[in-house]
PDB file of C-alpha atoms in Angstrom:
ATOM      1  CA  MET A   2       9.358   4.201  12.170  1.00  0.00           C
ATOM      2  CA  ASP A   3       8.939   5.731   8.786  1.00  0.00           C
ATOM      3  CA  ASP A   4       7.487   9.355   8.973  1.00  0.00           C
ATOM      4  CA  ASP A   5       5.084   8.618   6.112  1.00  0.00           C
ATOM      5  CA  VAL A   6       3.598   5.724   8.021  1.00  0.00           C
ATOM      6  CA  LEU A   7       3.253   7.822  11.143  1.00  0.00           C
ATOM      7  CA  GLU A   8       1.622  10.786   9.311  1.00  0.00           C
ATOM      8  CA  ARG A   9      -0.803   8.374   7.609  1.00  0.00           C
ATOM      9  CA  ALA A  10      -1.733   6.777  10.924  1.00  0.00           C
ATOM     10  CA  ARG A  11      -2.136  10.221  12.612  1.00  0.00           C
ATOM     11  CA  ARG A  12      -4.842  11.207  10.121  1.00  0.00           C
ATOM     12  CA  LEU A  13      -7.026   8.104  10.760  1.00  0.00           C
ATOM     13  CA  ARG A  14     -10.591   8.424  11.950  1.00  0.00           C
ATOM     14  CA  LEU A  15     -11.714   4.895  10.837  1.00  0.00           C
ATOM     15  CA  MET A  16      -9.695   1.678  10.766  1.00  0.00           C
ATOM     16  CA  VAL A  17     -11.220  -1.227   8.780  1.00  0.00           C
ATOM     17  CA  PHE A  18     -10.022  -4.831   9.241  1.00  0.00           C
ATOM     18  CA  ASP A  19     -10.359  -7.913   7.071  1.00  0.00           C
ATOM     19  CA  VAL A  20     -10.962 -11.078   9.155  1.00  0.00           C
ATOM     20  CA  ASP A  21      -9.381 -14.186   7.741  1.00  0.00           C
ATOM     21  CA  GLY A  22      -5.627 -13.901   7.896  1.00  0.00           C
ATOM     22  CA  VAL A  23      -5.748 -10.512   9.676  1.00  0.00           C
ATOM     23  CA  LEU A  24      -7.900 -11.009  12.810  1.00  0.00           C
ATOM     24  CA  THR A  25      -7.367 -14.803  12.489  1.00  0.00           C
ATOM     25  CA  ASP A  26      -4.475 -16.777  11.347  1.00  0.00           C
ATOM     26  CA  GLY A  27      -6.439 -17.644   8.178  1.00  0.00           C
ATOM     27  CA  THR A  28      -7.198 -21.228   9.388  1.00  0.00           C
ATOM     28  CA  LEU A  29     -10.816 -22.346   9.000  1.00  0.00           C
ATOM     29  CA  TYR A  30     -12.050 -25.240  11.100  1.00  0.00           C
ATOM     30  CA  LEU A  31     -14.976 -26.979   9.419  1.00  0.00           C
ATOM     31  CA  GLY A  32     -17.085 -29.607  11.298  1.00  0.00           C
ATOM     32  CA  GLU A  33     -18.720 -32.523   9.581  1.00  0.00           C
ATOM     33  CA  SER A  34     -22.182 -30.742  10.006  1.00  0.00           C
ATOM     34  CA  GLY A  35     -20.740 -27.706   8.136  1.00  0.00           C
ATOM     35  CA  SER A  36     -20.164 -25.669  11.244  1.00  0.00           C
ATOM     36  CA  GLU A  37     -17.310 -23.237  10.984  1.00  0.00           C
ATOM     37  CA  MET A  38     -14.935 -22.146  13.741  1.00  0.00           C
ATOM     38  CA  LYS A  39     -12.358 -19.406  13.933  1.00  0.00           C
ATOM     39  CA  ALA A  40      -9.768 -18.520  16.549  1.00  0.00           C
ATOM     40  CA  PHE A  41      -9.441 -14.920  17.564  1.00  0.00           C
ATOM     41  CA  ASN A  42      -6.569 -13.472  19.644  1.00  0.00           C
ATOM     42  CA  VAL A  43      -7.584 -11.930  22.924  1.00  0.00           C
ATOM     43  CA  ARG A  44      -4.808  -9.322  22.785  1.00  0.00           C
ATOM     44  CA  ASP A  45      -5.795  -8.296  19.420  1.00  0.00           C
ATOM     45  CA  GLY A  46      -9.255  -7.858  20.638  1.00  0.00           C
ATOM     46  CA  HIS A  47      -8.083  -5.724  23.503  1.00  0.00           C
ATOM     47  CA  GLY A  48      -6.091  -3.573  21.174  1.00  0.00           C
ATOM     48  CA  LEU A  49      -9.171  -3.035  19.013  1.00  0.00           C
ATOM     49  CA  LYS A  50     -11.163  -1.892  22.032  1.00  0.00           C
ATOM     50  CA  MET A  51      -8.417   0.364  23.140  1.00  0.00           C
ATOM     51  CA  LEU A  52      -8.228   1.941  19.641  1.00  0.00           C
ATOM     52  CA  LYS A  53     -11.982   2.488  19.682  1.00  0.00           C
ATOM     53  CA  GLU A  54     -11.833   3.977  23.082  1.00  0.00           C
ATOM     54  CA  SER A  55      -9.108   6.398  21.753  1.00  0.00           C
ATOM     55  CA  GLY A  56     -11.488   7.861  19.280  1.00  0.00           C
ATOM     56  CA  VAL A  57     -10.796   5.833  16.158  1.00  0.00           C
ATOM     57  CA  GLU A  58     -13.926   4.135  14.833  1.00  0.00           C
ATOM     58  CA  LEU A  59     -13.686   0.406  13.811  1.00  0.00           C
ATOM     59  CA  ALA A  60     -15.161  -1.643  10.941  1.00  0.00           C
ATOM     60  CA  ILE A  61     -14.851  -5.124   9.634  1.00  0.00           C
ATOM     61  CA  LEU A  62     -15.073  -5.928   5.929  1.00  0.00           C
ATOM     62  CA  SER A  63     -14.929  -9.624   4.950  1.00  0.00           C
ATOM     63  CA  ALA A  64     -15.598 -11.537   1.719  1.00  0.00           C
ATOM     64  CA  ARG A  65     -16.847 -14.537   3.781  1.00  0.00           C
ATOM     65  CA  ARG A  66     -19.903 -14.789   6.001  1.00  0.00           C
ATOM     66  CA  SER A  67     -19.527 -16.264   9.496  1.00  0.00           C
ATOM     67  CA  ARG A  68     -21.628 -16.112  12.599  1.00  0.00           C
ATOM     68  CA  ALA A  69     -18.314 -16.291  14.630  1.00  0.00           C
ATOM     69  CA  VAL A  70     -17.535 -12.801  13.148  1.00  0.00           C
ATOM     70  CA  ASP A  71     -20.779 -11.368  14.168  1.00  0.00           C
ATOM     71  CA  LEU A  72     -20.273 -12.654  17.665  1.00  0.00           C
ATOM     72  CA  ARG A  73     -16.643 -11.380  17.937  1.00  0.00           C
ATOM     73  CA  ALA A  74     -17.694  -7.948  16.515  1.00  0.00           C
ATOM     74  CA  ALA A  75     -20.487  -7.647  19.122  1.00  0.00           C
ATOM     75  CA  GLU A  76     -18.147  -8.643  21.898  1.00  0.00           C
ATOM     76  CA  LEU A  77     -15.774  -5.873  20.876  1.00  0.00           C
ATOM     77  CA  GLY A  78     -18.456  -3.244  20.255  1.00  0.00           C
ATOM     78  CA  ILE A  79     -17.734  -3.133  16.482  1.00  0.00           C
ATOM     79  CA  VAL A  80     -21.038  -2.071  14.806  1.00  0.00           C
ATOM     80  CA  LEU A  81     -19.745  -1.434  11.250  1.00  0.00           C
ATOM     81  CA  VAL A  82     -19.567  -4.959   9.920  1.00  0.00           C
ATOM     82  CA  GLU A  83     -19.940  -6.016   6.295  1.00  0.00           C
ATOM     83  CA  GLN A  84     -19.659  -9.753   5.525  1.00  0.00           C
ATOM     84  CA  GLY A  85     -20.123 -11.463   2.141  1.00  0.00           C
ATOM     85  CA  ALA A  86     -18.495  -8.474   0.377  1.00  0.00           C
ATOM     86  CA  SER A  87     -17.834  -9.903  -3.136  1.00  0.00           C
ATOM     87  CA  ASN A  88     -16.550  -6.508  -4.259  1.00  0.00           C
ATOM     88  CA  LYS A  89     -14.520  -5.000  -1.369  1.00  0.00           C
ATOM     89  CA  GLY A  90     -13.650  -1.886  -3.218  1.00  0.00           C
ATOM     90  CA  ALA A  91     -17.343  -1.018  -3.704  1.00  0.00           C
ATOM     91  CA  SER A  92     -18.232  -1.926  -0.234  1.00  0.00           C
ATOM     92  CA  PHE A  93     -15.422   0.295   1.095  1.00  0.00           C
ATOM     93  CA  ASP A  94     -16.602   3.128  -1.071  1.00  0.00           C
ATOM     94  CA  ARG A  95     -20.169   2.729   0.335  1.00  0.00           C
ATOM     95  CA  LEU A  96     -18.903   2.599   3.913  1.00  0.00           C
ATOM     96  CA  ILE A  97     -16.794   5.749   3.725  1.00  0.00           C
ATOM     97  CA  GLY A  98     -19.529   7.572   1.730  1.00  0.00           C
ATOM     98  CA  ARG A  99     -22.061   6.714   4.431  1.00  0.00           C
ATOM     99  CA  LEU A 100     -19.688   7.934   7.189  1.00  0.00           C
ATOM    100  CA  GLN A 101     -18.702  11.038   4.971  1.00  0.00           C
ATOM    101  CA  LEU A 102     -15.036  10.346   5.456  1.00  0.00           C
ATOM    102  CA  PRO A 103     -12.319  11.008   2.885  1.00  0.00           C
ATOM    103  CA  PRO A 104     -10.134   7.974   2.010  1.00  0.00           C
ATOM    104  CA  ALA A 105      -7.132   9.658   3.626  1.00  0.00           C
ATOM    105  CA  ALA A 106      -8.878   9.357   7.040  1.00  0.00           C
ATOM    106  CA  VAL A 107      -9.399   5.609   6.642  1.00  0.00           C
ATOM    107  CA  GLY A 108      -7.028   2.766   7.081  1.00  0.00           C
ATOM    108  CA  TYR A 109      -7.449  -0.780   5.967  1.00  0.00           C
ATOM    109  CA  MET A 110      -5.643  -3.973   7.050  1.00  0.00           C
ATOM    110  CA  GLY A 111      -5.867  -6.901   4.646  1.00  0.00           C
ATOM    111  CA  ASP A 112      -3.851  -9.925   3.545  1.00  0.00           C
ATOM    112  CA  ASP A 113      -4.605 -11.086   0.137  1.00  0.00           C
ATOM    113  CA  VAL A 114      -5.347  -9.995  -3.515  1.00  0.00           C
ATOM    114  CA  VAL A 115      -9.010  -9.584  -2.839  1.00  0.00           C
ATOM    115  CA  ASP A 116      -8.061  -6.781  -0.498  1.00  0.00           C
ATOM    116  CA  LEU A 117      -6.065  -4.837  -3.105  1.00  0.00           C
ATOM    117  CA  PRO A 118      -8.861  -2.598  -4.235  1.00  0.00           C
ATOM    118  CA  VAL A 119      -9.356  -1.316  -0.817  1.00  0.00           C
ATOM    119  CA  LEU A 120      -5.641  -1.199   0.014  1.00  0.00           C
ATOM    120  CA  ALA A 121      -5.219   1.080  -3.089  1.00  0.00           C
ATOM    121  CA  ARG A 122      -8.090   3.313  -2.067  1.00  0.00           C
ATOM    122  CA  CYS A 123      -7.410   3.953   1.577  1.00  0.00           C
ATOM    123  CA  GLY A 124      -5.044   6.375   3.262  1.00  0.00           C
ATOM    124  CA  PHE A 125      -3.233   3.865   5.361  1.00  0.00           C
ATOM    125  CA  ALA A 126      -2.840   0.367   3.885  1.00  0.00           C
ATOM    126  CA  VAL A 127      -1.452  -2.229   6.140  1.00  0.00           C
ATOM    127  CA  SER A 128      -0.755  -6.068   5.756  1.00  0.00           C
ATOM    128  CA  VAL A 129       0.636  -8.932   7.556  1.00  0.00           C
ATOM    129  CA  PRO A 130       3.964 -10.759   6.881  1.00  0.00           C
ATOM    130  CA  GLU A 131       2.171 -13.885   5.569  1.00  0.00           C
ATOM    131  CA  ALA A 132       0.431 -11.879   2.818  1.00  0.00           C
ATOM    132  CA  PRO A 133       1.666 -12.698  -0.756  1.00  0.00           C
ATOM    133  CA  GLU A 134       4.456 -10.428  -1.961  1.00  0.00           C
ATOM    134  CA  ILE A 135       2.037  -8.793  -4.512  1.00  0.00           C
ATOM    135  CA  VAL A 136       0.102  -7.435  -1.557  1.00  0.00           C
ATOM    136  CA  ARG A 137       3.022  -6.632   0.775  1.00  0.00           C
ATOM    137  CA  GLU A 138       4.757  -4.533  -1.982  1.00  0.00           C
ATOM    138  CA  ARG A 139       1.500  -2.364  -2.397  1.00  0.00           C
ATOM    139  CA  VAL A 140       0.934  -1.265   1.227  1.00  0.00           C
ATOM    140  CA  HIS A 141       2.354   1.451   3.395  1.00  0.00           C
ATOM    141  CA  HIS A 142       3.185  -0.910   6.335  1.00  0.00           C
ATOM    142  CA  VAL A 143       3.709  -4.532   6.989  1.00  0.00           C
ATOM    143  CA  THR A 144       3.429  -5.624  10.621  1.00  0.00           C
ATOM    144  CA  ARG A 145       6.075  -7.733  12.373  1.00  0.00           C
ATOM    145  CA  SER A 146       3.434  -9.797  14.049  1.00  0.00           C
ATOM    146  CA  SER A 147       1.404 -12.440  12.198  1.00  0.00           C
ATOM    147  CA  GLY A 148      -2.373 -12.377  11.331  1.00  0.00           C
ATOM    148  CA  GLY A 149      -4.308 -13.599  14.362  1.00  0.00           C
ATOM    149  CA  ARG A 150      -1.053 -13.493  16.418  1.00  0.00           C
ATOM    150  CA  GLY A 151      -0.795  -9.861  17.458  1.00  0.00           C
ATOM    151  CA  ALA A 152      -0.802  -8.014  14.068  1.00  0.00           C
ATOM    152  CA  ALA A 153      -4.067  -6.167  14.890  1.00  0.00           C
ATOM    153  CA  ARG A 154      -2.812  -5.216  18.302  1.00  0.00           C
ATOM    154  CA  GLU A 155       0.525  -3.997  16.796  1.00  0.00           C
ATOM    155  CA  ILE A 156      -1.244  -1.711  14.344  1.00  0.00           C
ATOM    156  CA  CYS A 157      -3.663  -0.416  16.953  1.00  0.00           C
ATOM    157  CA  GLU A 158      -0.789   0.627  19.178  1.00  0.00           C
ATOM    158  CA  LEU A 159       1.001   2.195  16.264  1.00  0.00           C
ATOM    159  CA  ILE A 160      -1.997   4.277  15.438  1.00  0.00           C
ATOM    160  CA  MET A 161      -2.522   5.356  19.103  1.00  0.00           C
ATOM    161  CA  ARG A 162       1.251   6.260  19.312  1.00  0.00           C
ATOM    162  CA  ALA A 163       0.954   8.310  16.144  1.00  0.00           C
ATOM    163  CA  GLN A 164      -2.145  10.097  17.369  1.00  0.00           C
ATOM    164  CA  ASN A 165      -0.543  10.568  20.928  1.00  0.00           C
ATOM    165  CA  THR A 166      -3.443   8.705  22.621  1.00  0.00           C
ATOM    166  CA  LEU A 167      -1.745   5.565  23.798  1.00  0.00           C
ATOM    167  CA  GLU A 168      -0.823   6.861  27.192  1.00  0.00           C
ATOM    168  CA  GLN A 169      -4.174   8.337  27.881  1.00  0.00           C
ATOM    169  CA  THR A 170      -5.861   5.038  26.869  1.00  0.00           C
ATOM    170  CA  LEU A 171      -3.415   3.158  29.075  1.00  0.00           C
ATOM    171  CA  ALA A 172      -4.056   5.432  31.982  1.00  0.00           C
ATOM    172  CA  ARG A 173      -7.839   4.753  31.660  1.00  0.00           C
ATOM    173  CA  GLN A 174      -7.034   1.018  31.746  1.00  0.00           C
ATOM    174  CA  LEU A 175      -5.079   1.462  34.957  1.00  0.00           C
ATOM    175  CA  ALA A 176      -7.786   3.565  36.783  1.00  0.00           C
TER     176      ALA A 176
END
């Protein structure tokens, strides 16, 4: 693992996640009545819970609005949720301002050009292998796992390893 990636992960106090293409595989299921369904990975969810338990706060920042995201965030204990963010850069700036965190203490995981303003501002920019090249070439780390298929879990474990909290967190799981 690149020393710069580990150092950036070590400094994190907040990790922010996009939804479509990161916490899901990017597929939207639309019913005839207009209902929307998303599929979330259970292991990703457990990784998010472990990361929060380790002391890193979590947030969701999405350009879309979905009741499914509200439900999933509540299930995982994520209270910092902003949906319908038409300007993700401004939303990110408001979020870290409210929490009084410097950008270097905040990571963001996104997968498309709408995420670039946040990826450029944060201290640890992460993407998934399916992201367009223009995104992948502008981040600090690209996961091996796909969005909605273990990418979030992978980055959560990387952060906990960098912060030397993974073993403690696992020990609590085994107790």
